[in-house]
CSV table of C-alpha atoms in Angstrom, one decimal:
chain,number,residue,atom,x,y,z
A,1,MET,CA,-35.1,170.3,-102.2
A,2,ALA,CA,-37.1,173.1,-102.6
A,3,LYS,CA,-40.7,174.1,-102.7
A,4,LEU,CA,-41.6,176.6,-104.6
A,5,ASN,CA,-45.7,177.8,-105.5
A,6,PHE,CA,-46.2,178.5,-109.2
A,7,GLY,CA,-49.7,180.0,-109.3
A,8,GLY,CA,-50.8,178.1,-106.4
A,9,VAL,CA,-49.5,174.5,-106.4
A,10,GLU,CA,-46.9,173.8,-104.6
A,11,GLU,CA,-43.3,172.0,-106.8
A,12,THR,CA,-40.3,170.6,-105.9
A,13,VAL,CA,-37.7,172.0,-107.1
A,14,ILE,CA,-33.9,171.8,-106.9
A,15,THR,CA,-31.5,174.0,-108.2
A,16,ARG,CA,-27.4,173.8,-109.3
A,17,GLU,CA,-27.2,176.6,-106.1
A,18,GLU,CA,-28.9,173.5,-102.9
A,19,PHE,CA,-27.0,170.8,-106.2
A,20,PRO,CA,-23.6,172.4,-106.6
A,21,LEU,CA,-21.9,170.2,-109.6
A,22,GLU,CA,-19.1,169.1,-106.7
A,23,LYS,CA,-21.1,167.0,-104.6
A,24,ALA,CA,-22.6,166.0,-108.5
A,25,ARG,CA,-19.4,164.0,-109.2
A,26,GLU,CA,-18.8,163.0,-105.4
A,27,ILE,CA,-22.3,161.5,-105.8
A,28,LEU,CA,-20.7,159.5,-109.6
A,29,LYS,CA,-17.5,159.3,-108.2
A,30,ASP,CA,-17.1,155.5,-109.2
A,31,GLU,CA,-20.1,154.8,-111.6
A,32,THR,CA,-19.1,154.4,-115.4
A,33,ILE,CA,-21.4,156.3,-117.1
A,34,ALA,CA,-22.5,154.7,-120.5
A,35,VAL,CA,-24.8,157.4,-122.7
A,36,ILE,CA,-26.5,155.1,-125.2
A,37,GLY,CA,-27.2,156.6,-129.1
A,38,TYR,CA,-25.2,159.4,-130.2
A,39,GLY,CA,-28.6,161.2,-132.2
A,40,VAL,CA,-30.7,163.5,-130.2
A,41,GLN,CA,-30.2,163.9,-127.3
A,42,GLY,CA,-26.7,161.9,-126.8
A,43,PRO,CA,-23.5,163.7,-127.2
A,44,GLY,CA,-24.9,167.3,-125.6
A,45,GLN,CA,-25.6,165.1,-122.8
A,46,SER,CA,-22.1,162.8,-123.2
A,47,MET,CA,-20.3,166.3,-123.9
A,48,ASN,CA,-21.5,167.9,-121.3
A,49,LEU,CA,-21.3,165.4,-118.6
A,50,ARG,CA,-17.9,165.2,-120.6
A,51,ASP,CA,-16.9,168.3,-120.3
A,52,ASN,CA,-18.8,168.5,-116.6
A,53,GLY,CA,-16.0,165.9,-115.1
A,54,PHE,CA,-18.2,162.6,-114.3
A,55,ASN,CA,-16.7,159.4,-116.3
A,56,VAL,CA,-18.6,158.4,-119.2
A,57,ILE,CA,-17.9,156.2,-122.3
A,58,VAL,CA,-20.5,156.5,-124.8
A,59,GLY,CA,-22.3,153.6,-126.7
A,60,GLN,CA,-23.0,153.9,-130.0
A,61,ARG,CA,-23.7,151.4,-133.3
A,62,PRO,CA,-21.4,152.0,-136.3
A,63,GLY,CA,-22.4,154.4,-139.4
A,64,ALA,CA,-22.9,158.5,-139.8
A,65,THR,CA,-24.0,158.6,-136.0
A,66,PHE,CA,-20.6,156.9,-134.9
A,67,ASP,CA,-18.4,158.9,-136.8
A,68,LYS,CA,-19.8,161.6,-134.9
A,69,ALA,CA,-19.5,160.9,-132.2
A,70,VAL,CA,-15.1,160.5,-132.8
A,71,ALA,CA,-15.2,163.2,-134.8
A,72,ASP,CA,-17.0,164.7,-131.6
A,73,GLY,CA,-13.8,163.6,-129.3
A,74,TRP,CA,-14.3,160.1,-128.5
A,75,ILE,CA,-12.1,157.1,-129.0
A,76,PRO,CA,-12.7,154.1,-130.4
A,77,GLY,CA,-11.8,150.9,-127.7
A,78,GLU,CA,-11.9,153.6,-124.9
A,79,THR,CA,-14.2,156.4,-124.7
A,80,LEU,CA,-17.1,155.0,-127.3
A,81,PHE,CA,-17.8,151.6,-127.7
A,82,GLY,CA,-20.6,149.2,-129.5
A,83,ILE,CA,-23.7,149.2,-127.3
A,84,GLU,CA,-23.1,146.0,-125.6
A,85,GLU,CA,-20.0,146.9,-124.6
A,86,ALA,CA,-20.9,149.9,-123.7
A,87,CYS,CA,-23.1,148.7,-121.3
A,88,GLU,CA,-21.5,145.8,-119.8
A,89,LYS,CA,-18.1,148.2,-118.8
A,90,ALA,CA,-21.5,150.9,-117.3
A,91,SER,CA,-23.2,151.1,-113.9
A,92,ILE,CA,-25.8,153.7,-114.5
A,93,VAL,CA,-26.4,153.3,-118.6
A,94,MET,CA,-28.4,156.1,-120.2
A,95,CYS,CA,-30.7,155.2,-123.1
A,96,LEU,CA,-31.2,158.3,-125.9
A,97,LEU,CA,-31.9,156.2,-128.0
A,98,SER,CA,-35.2,156.8,-129.7
A,99,ASP,CA,-38.4,155.8,-129.0
A,100,ALA,CA,-38.1,152.8,-132.3
A,101,ALA,CA,-34.4,152.6,-131.2
A,102,VAL,CA,-35.0,151.2,-128.0
A,103,MET,CA,-37.8,148.9,-128.5
A,104,SER,CA,-36.0,147.2,-131.3
A,105,VAL,CA,-32.2,147.3,-128.8
A,106,TRP,CA,-34.0,145.9,-125.7
A,107,PRO,CA,-33.6,143.8,-125.5
A,108,ASN,CA,-29.5,143.3,-126.0
A,109,ILE,CA,-29.7,146.0,-122.9
A,110,LYS,CA,-31.1,144.0,-120.1
A,111,LYS,CA,-29.2,141.3,-120.9
A,112,TYR,CA,-26.1,144.2,-118.9
A,113,MET,CA,-28.9,145.6,-116.7
A,114,THR,CA,-26.9,143.4,-113.5
A,115,ALA,CA,-28.6,144.2,-109.9
A,116,GLY,CA,-27.9,147.8,-108.3
A,117,LYS,CA,-27.2,149.2,-112.1
A,118,ALA,CA,-29.1,152.8,-113.2
A,119,LEU,CA,-31.7,152.3,-116.4
A,120,TYR,CA,-31.1,156.3,-117.2
A,121,PHE,CA,-33.8,157.6,-120.0
A,122,SER,CA,-34.8,161.1,-121.4
A,123,HIS,CA,-38.2,160.4,-122.0
A,124,GLY,CA,-40.4,158.3,-119.8
A,125,PHE,CA,-42.1,157.0,-123.9
A,126,ALA,CA,-40.9,153.0,-123.2
A,127,ILE,CA,-41.9,152.1,-119.8
A,128,THR,CA,-45.6,154.3,-119.4
A,129,TRP,CA,-46.4,152.3,-122.4
A,130,SER,CA,-43.9,148.9,-121.8
A,131,ASP,CA,-47.1,146.8,-123.0
A,132,ARG,CA,-46.2,148.0,-126.0
A,133,THR,CA,-43.0,148.8,-125.9
A,134,GLY,CA,-41.8,145.0,-124.6
A,135,VAL,CA,-39.1,147.8,-122.5
A,136,VAL,CA,-39.5,146.2,-118.9
A,137,PRO,CA,-36.5,146.8,-116.9
A,138,PRO,CA,-35.5,143.9,-114.0
A,139,ALA,CA,-36.9,144.6,-110.4
A,140,ASP,CA,-32.9,144.7,-109.3
A,141,ILE,CA,-32.0,148.1,-110.6
A,142,ASP,CA,-32.7,151.3,-110.6
A,143,VAL,CA,-35.1,153.3,-112.8
A,144,ILE,CA,-34.8,156.9,-113.2
A,145,MET,CA,-35.5,160.2,-115.5
A,146,VAL,CA,-33.4,162.7,-117.0
A,147,ALA,CA,-35.7,164.9,-119.7
A,148,PRO,CA,-34.2,168.4,-121.1
A,149,LYS,CA,-37.4,170.4,-122.3
A,150,GLY,CA,-35.6,171.3,-124.5
A,151,SER,CA,-33.8,169.6,-127.7
A,152,GLY,CA,-30.3,167.8,-128.0
A,153,THR,CA,-27.7,171.0,-129.5
A,154,SER,CA,-29.4,173.5,-127.4
A,155,LEU,CA,-28.3,171.7,-124.3
A,156,ARG,CA,-25.2,172.0,-125.4
A,157,THR,CA,-25.6,175.1,-126.6
A,158,MET,CA,-26.4,176.7,-123.6
A,159,PHE,CA,-24.3,174.3,-121.3
A,160,LEU,CA,-21.4,176.7,-123.2
A,161,GLU,CA,-23.1,179.1,-122.7
A,162,GLY,CA,-22.7,179.0,-119.2
A,163,ARG,CA,-26.8,179.5,-119.2
A,164,GLY,CA,-29.1,175.7,-118.6
A,165,VAL,CA,-31.5,174.2,-120.6
A,166,ASN,CA,-35.0,173.6,-117.8
A,167,SER,CA,-35.2,169.6,-117.2
A,168,SER,CA,-37.6,167.0,-114.9
A,169,PHE,CA,-37.0,164.3,-113.2
A,170,ALA,CA,-38.4,160.6,-112.7
A,171,ILE,CA,-38.2,157.7,-109.5
A,172,TYR,CA,-39.4,154.9,-111.4
A,173,GLN,CA,-37.6,152.1,-109.2
A,174,ASP,CA,-35.5,153.0,-106.2
A,175,TYR,CA,-33.7,149.5,-105.9
A,176,THR,CA,-30.5,150.9,-104.7
A,177,GLY,CA,-31.7,153.4,-102.3
A,178,LYS,CA,-29.4,156.1,-104.1
A,179,ALA,CA,-32.3,156.6,-107.3
A,180,LEU,CA,-32.7,160.4,-106.1
A,181,GLU,CA,-29.3,161.4,-105.6
A,182,ARG,CA,-28.0,159.1,-108.8
A,183,THR,CA,-30.7,160.9,-110.3
A,184,LEU,CA,-29.8,164.7,-109.6
A,185,ALA,CA,-26.4,164.1,-109.8
A,186,LEU,CA,-27.3,163.2,-113.5
A,187,GLY,CA,-29.2,166.3,-114.2
A,188,ILE,CA,-26.6,168.5,-112.9
A,189,GLY,CA,-24.2,166.7,-114.6
A,190,ILE,CA,-25.7,167.7,-117.8
A,191,GLY,CA,-26.1,170.8,-117.6
A,192,SER,CA,-29.6,171.6,-116.3
A,193,GLY,CA,-30.4,174.7,-115.4
A,194,TYR,CA,-33.1,173.7,-113.0
A,195,LEU,CA,-34.9,170.5,-111.6
A,196,PHE,CA,-38.5,170.4,-111.4
A,197,GLU,CA,-40.3,166.7,-110.6
A,198,THR,CA,-42.9,164.6,-112.8
A,199,THR,CA,-43.4,160.8,-113.3
A,200,PHE,CA,-41.8,158.9,-116.4
A,201,GLN,CA,-46.3,158.9,-117.4
A,202,ARG,CA,-46.8,162.5,-116.7
A,203,GLU,CA,-43.9,163.4,-118.7
A,204,ALA,CA,-44.7,160.9,-121.0
A,205,THR,CA,-48.5,162.5,-121.8
A,206,SER,CA,-47.1,166.0,-121.2
A,207,ASP,CA,-44.5,166.2,-124.1
A,208,LEU,CA,-46.4,164.1,-126.9
A,209,THR,CA,-49.1,167.0,-126.3
A,210,GLY,CA,-46.4,169.8,-126.4
A,211,GLU,CA,-45.4,167.8,-129.8
A,212,ARG,CA,-48.6,167.9,-131.1
A,213,GLY,CA,-49.8,170.4,-130.2
A,214,SER,CA,-48.2,174.2,-129.2
A,215,LEU,CA,-44.3,173.3,-129.8
A,216,MET,CA,-45.3,172.2,-133.0
A,217,GLY,CA,-48.0,170.7,-134.5
A,218,ALA,CA,-50.2,173.5,-134.0
A,219,ILE,CA,-48.2,175.9,-133.9
A,220,GLN,CA,-47.6,174.9,-137.1
A,221,GLY,CA,-51.3,174.4,-138.6
A,222,LEU,CA,-51.8,178.0,-137.4
A,223,PHE,CA,-49.1,179.8,-139.2
A,224,LEU,CA,-49.9,178.1,-142.3
A,225,ALA,CA,-53.4,179.4,-141.9
A,226,GLN,CA,-52.5,182.9,-141.6
A,227,TYR,CA,-49.6,182.6,-144.1
A,228,GLU,CA,-52.4,180.9,-146.3
A,229,VAL,CA,-55.6,183.4,-145.7
A,230,LEU,CA,-53.0,186.9,-146.2
A,231,ARG,CA,-51.8,185.5,-149.6
A,232,GLU,CA,-55.0,184.7,-150.4
A,233,ASN,CA,-56.3,188.1,-150.1
A,234,GLY,CA,-53.2,190.0,-152.4
A,235,HIS,CA,-50.7,190.1,-149.8
A,236,THR,CA,-47.4,189.5,-149.9
A,237,PRO,CA,-44.7,186.4,-149.6
A,238,SER,CA,-42.8,188.3,-147.9
A,239,GLU,CA,-45.7,190.4,-146.1
A,240,ALA,CA,-47.4,187.5,-145.3
A,241,PHE,CA,-44.1,185.6,-143.4
A,242,ASN,CA,-43.4,189.0,-141.5
A,243,GLU,CA,-46.1,189.6,-140.0
A,244,THR,CA,-46.9,185.6,-139.1
A,245,VAL,CA,-44.1,184.6,-138.2
A,246,GLU,CA,-40.9,186.5,-138.5
A,247,GLU,CA,-41.6,189.7,-136.0
A,248,LEU,CA,-43.1,186.4,-133.9
A,249,THR,CA,-40.3,184.4,-133.2
A,250,GLN,CA,-37.7,187.6,-133.9
A,251,SER,CA,-39.4,190.3,-131.9
A,252,LEU,CA,-41.8,189.7,-129.4
A,253,MET,CA,-40.5,186.2,-128.6
A,254,PRO,CA,-37.4,186.9,-126.7
A,255,LEU,CA,-39.8,189.3,-125.6
A,256,PHE,CA,-42.3,187.3,-123.7
A,257,ALA,CA,-39.7,184.7,-122.9
A,258,GLU,CA,-38.1,187.0,-120.3
A,259,ARG,CA,-40.5,189.5,-119.4
A,260,GLY,CA,-44.0,187.3,-119.9
A,261,MET,CA,-47.1,188.1,-121.9
A,262,ASP,CA,-48.9,189.9,-119.5
A,263,TRP,CA,-46.0,192.6,-120.2
A,264,MET,CA,-46.1,191.6,-123.3
A,265,TYR,CA,-50.1,193.5,-123.8
A,266,ALA,CA,-49.3,196.5,-121.5
A,267,ASN,CA,-46.1,197.1,-123.3
A,268,CYS,CA,-47.7,196.9,-126.8
A,269,SER,CA,-50.3,199.6,-129.2
A,270,THR,CA,-52.9,200.4,-127.6
A,271,THR,CA,-54.6,198.9,-131.1
A,272,ALA,CA,-52.5,196.1,-130.8
A,273,GLN,CA,-53.4,195.5,-127.2
A,274,ARG,CA,-56.9,195.9,-127.4
A,275,GLY,CA,-57.3,192.6,-131.1
A,276,ALA,CA,-55.2,191.0,-128.8
A,277,LEU,CA,-57.6,190.5,-125.6
A,278,ASP,CA,-60.5,190.7,-127.8
A,279,TRP,CA,-59.4,187.8,-130.4
A,280,MET,CA,-57.8,185.7,-127.6
A,281,GLY,CA,-61.2,184.2,-126.7
A,282,PRO,CA,-62.3,183.1,-129.3
A,283,PHE,CA,-58.8,181.2,-130.9
A,284,HIS,CA,-58.9,179.9,-126.7
A,285,ASP,CA,-62.0,178.6,-127.0
A,286,ALA,CA,-61.5,177.0,-130.8
A,287,ILE,CA,-58.7,175.7,-129.7
A,288,LYS,CA,-59.1,173.9,-126.3
A,289,PRO,CA,-61.8,171.5,-127.7
A,290,VAL,CA,-58.7,170.1,-129.7
A,291,VAL,CA,-56.4,170.2,-127.1
A,292,GLU,CA,-58.2,167.7,-125.4
A,293,LYS,CA,-59.2,165.9,-127.5
A,294,LEU,CA,-55.4,165.5,-128.5
A,295,TYR,CA,-54.4,164.7,-124.4
A,296,ALA,CA,-57.6,162.1,-125.1
A,297,SER,CA,-55.5,159.7,-127.6
A,298,VAL,CA,-51.8,160.7,-125.8
A,299,LYS,CA,-53.3,159.2,-122.8
A,300,ALA,CA,-55.1,156.4,-124.3
A,301,GLY,CA,-51.9,155.9,-125.7
A,302,ASN,CA,-53.2,156.2,-129.5
A,303,GLU,CA,-50.7,158.0,-129.9
A,304,ALA,CA,-47.7,156.0,-128.4
A,305,GLN,CA,-48.9,152.9,-131.1
A,306,ILE,CA,-50.0,155.6,-133.9
A,307,SER,CA,-45.7,156.2,-133.6
A,308,ILE,CA,-44.9,152.6,-132.9
A,309,ASP,CA,-46.4,151.5,-136.1
A,310,SER,CA,-45.6,154.1,-138.4
A,311,ASN,CA,-41.7,153.2,-137.7
A,312,SER,CA,-42.1,149.2,-137.9
A,313,GLN,CA,-44.5,150.1,-141.4
A,314,PRO,CA,-41.9,149.5,-144.7
A,315,GLY,CA,-40.7,152.3,-146.1
A,316,TYR,CA,-41.6,154.3,-143.9
A,317,ARG,CA,-38.2,156.8,-144.0
A,318,GLU,CA,-39.2,157.2,-147.3
A,319,LYS,CA,-42.4,158.6,-146.6
A,320,LEU,CA,-41.0,160.7,-143.8
A,321,ASN,CA,-39.1,162.6,-145.4
A,322,GLU,CA,-41.3,163.7,-148.4
A,323,GLU,CA,-43.6,165.2,-146.1
A,324,LEU,CA,-41.1,166.6,-145.1
A,325,ARG,CA,-39.7,167.7,-148.5
A,326,GLN,CA,-43.6,169.2,-148.9
A,327,LEU,CA,-43.3,171.6,-146.0
A,328,ARG,CA,-39.9,172.4,-146.2
A,329,GLU,CA,-40.3,173.6,-150.1
A,330,SER,CA,-43.6,174.7,-149.4
A,331,GLU,CA,-44.3,178.6,-150.6
A,332,MET,CA,-44.2,179.7,-146.6
A,333,TRP,CA,-41.1,178.2,-145.2
A,334,GLN,CA,-39.5,178.9,-149.4
A,335,THR,CA,-39.9,182.4,-148.3
A,336,ALA,CA,-38.2,182.0,-144.9
A,337,GLN,CA,-35.7,180.8,-146.2
A,338,THR,CA,-34.9,184.6,-148.1
A,339,VAL,CA,-36.6,186.5,-144.5
A,340,ARG,CA,-33.3,184.8,-142.4
A,341,LYS,CA,-31.1,185.8,-145.2
A,342,LEU,CA,-31.8,189.2,-144.7
A,343,ARG,CA,-31.5,189.6,-141.3
A,344,PRO,CA,-28.5,192.5,-140.1
A,345,GLU,CA,-26.5,190.3,-139.2
A,346,ASN,CA,-26.5,188.2,-142.2
A,347,ASN,CA,-25.3,190.8,-144.2
């Protein structure tokens, strides 16, 4: 494991070069890996493991996602089973159910977590807030995590392109003495670009903060605020959307993803450069107190409890679908549908 310097802070990082796929296969050659859940992360992780030559099966309840697994090549009775049967057969149980589903299914999983097995997560939620979720693993198993920093769809797409989504990894409980090598082998097996070390608690708090912050919540709030101001001042939907979202996602993000925001600042017009430097501070000063409030809420477990309570309410799915419908049918995202159709690759 390499120690790399990130802005003066030393971190442990594992690359494919120092932990090649052949080594991962050797470590897990006698293991049966069961991927439990075929929703968000399940398809990408299971298919990547399968394509990389690992002994992997899927556990899923009957329904649409079970049918999707069949469509993806998993064979009922051979590589596709019910959740309990898959857990019984496996030496490594990869619990990739949603946080809400983990809570309801955990009693059925726990009874098959016998001595020496490994319980794997891709999110620290269930373990970090175990007093709220009820997910308390037996003491005689390994409890490990690999958390891809991207969607399951991206994990699969980038794998097929020969690339990889970076992932964090953590060891919560090492009963066998093999927890670390099991974790790294699984991280390489699912197609991670590189792996960086964390803890279950740090992953859970940073992940919930990111989802509510710059990855989804804050960026939608920023987009909407700017779009509304432009529209309120007479700009057309197309102009407001292009200046707010389209230029950012289609032109600028690929560039600063590759070269950094410092490069972007140095290579834009002097007018844009001056304005960006001048307004960066006011935006930072306005937003940081909100992020601090968000982080405090996450760390205290409030956001986890809100999620748990919301998912347990009668009719929550209907309420959620209505909120998502309103977002989808808002003028900004209806404009997006038209703009996307006008992109050169679609004409």
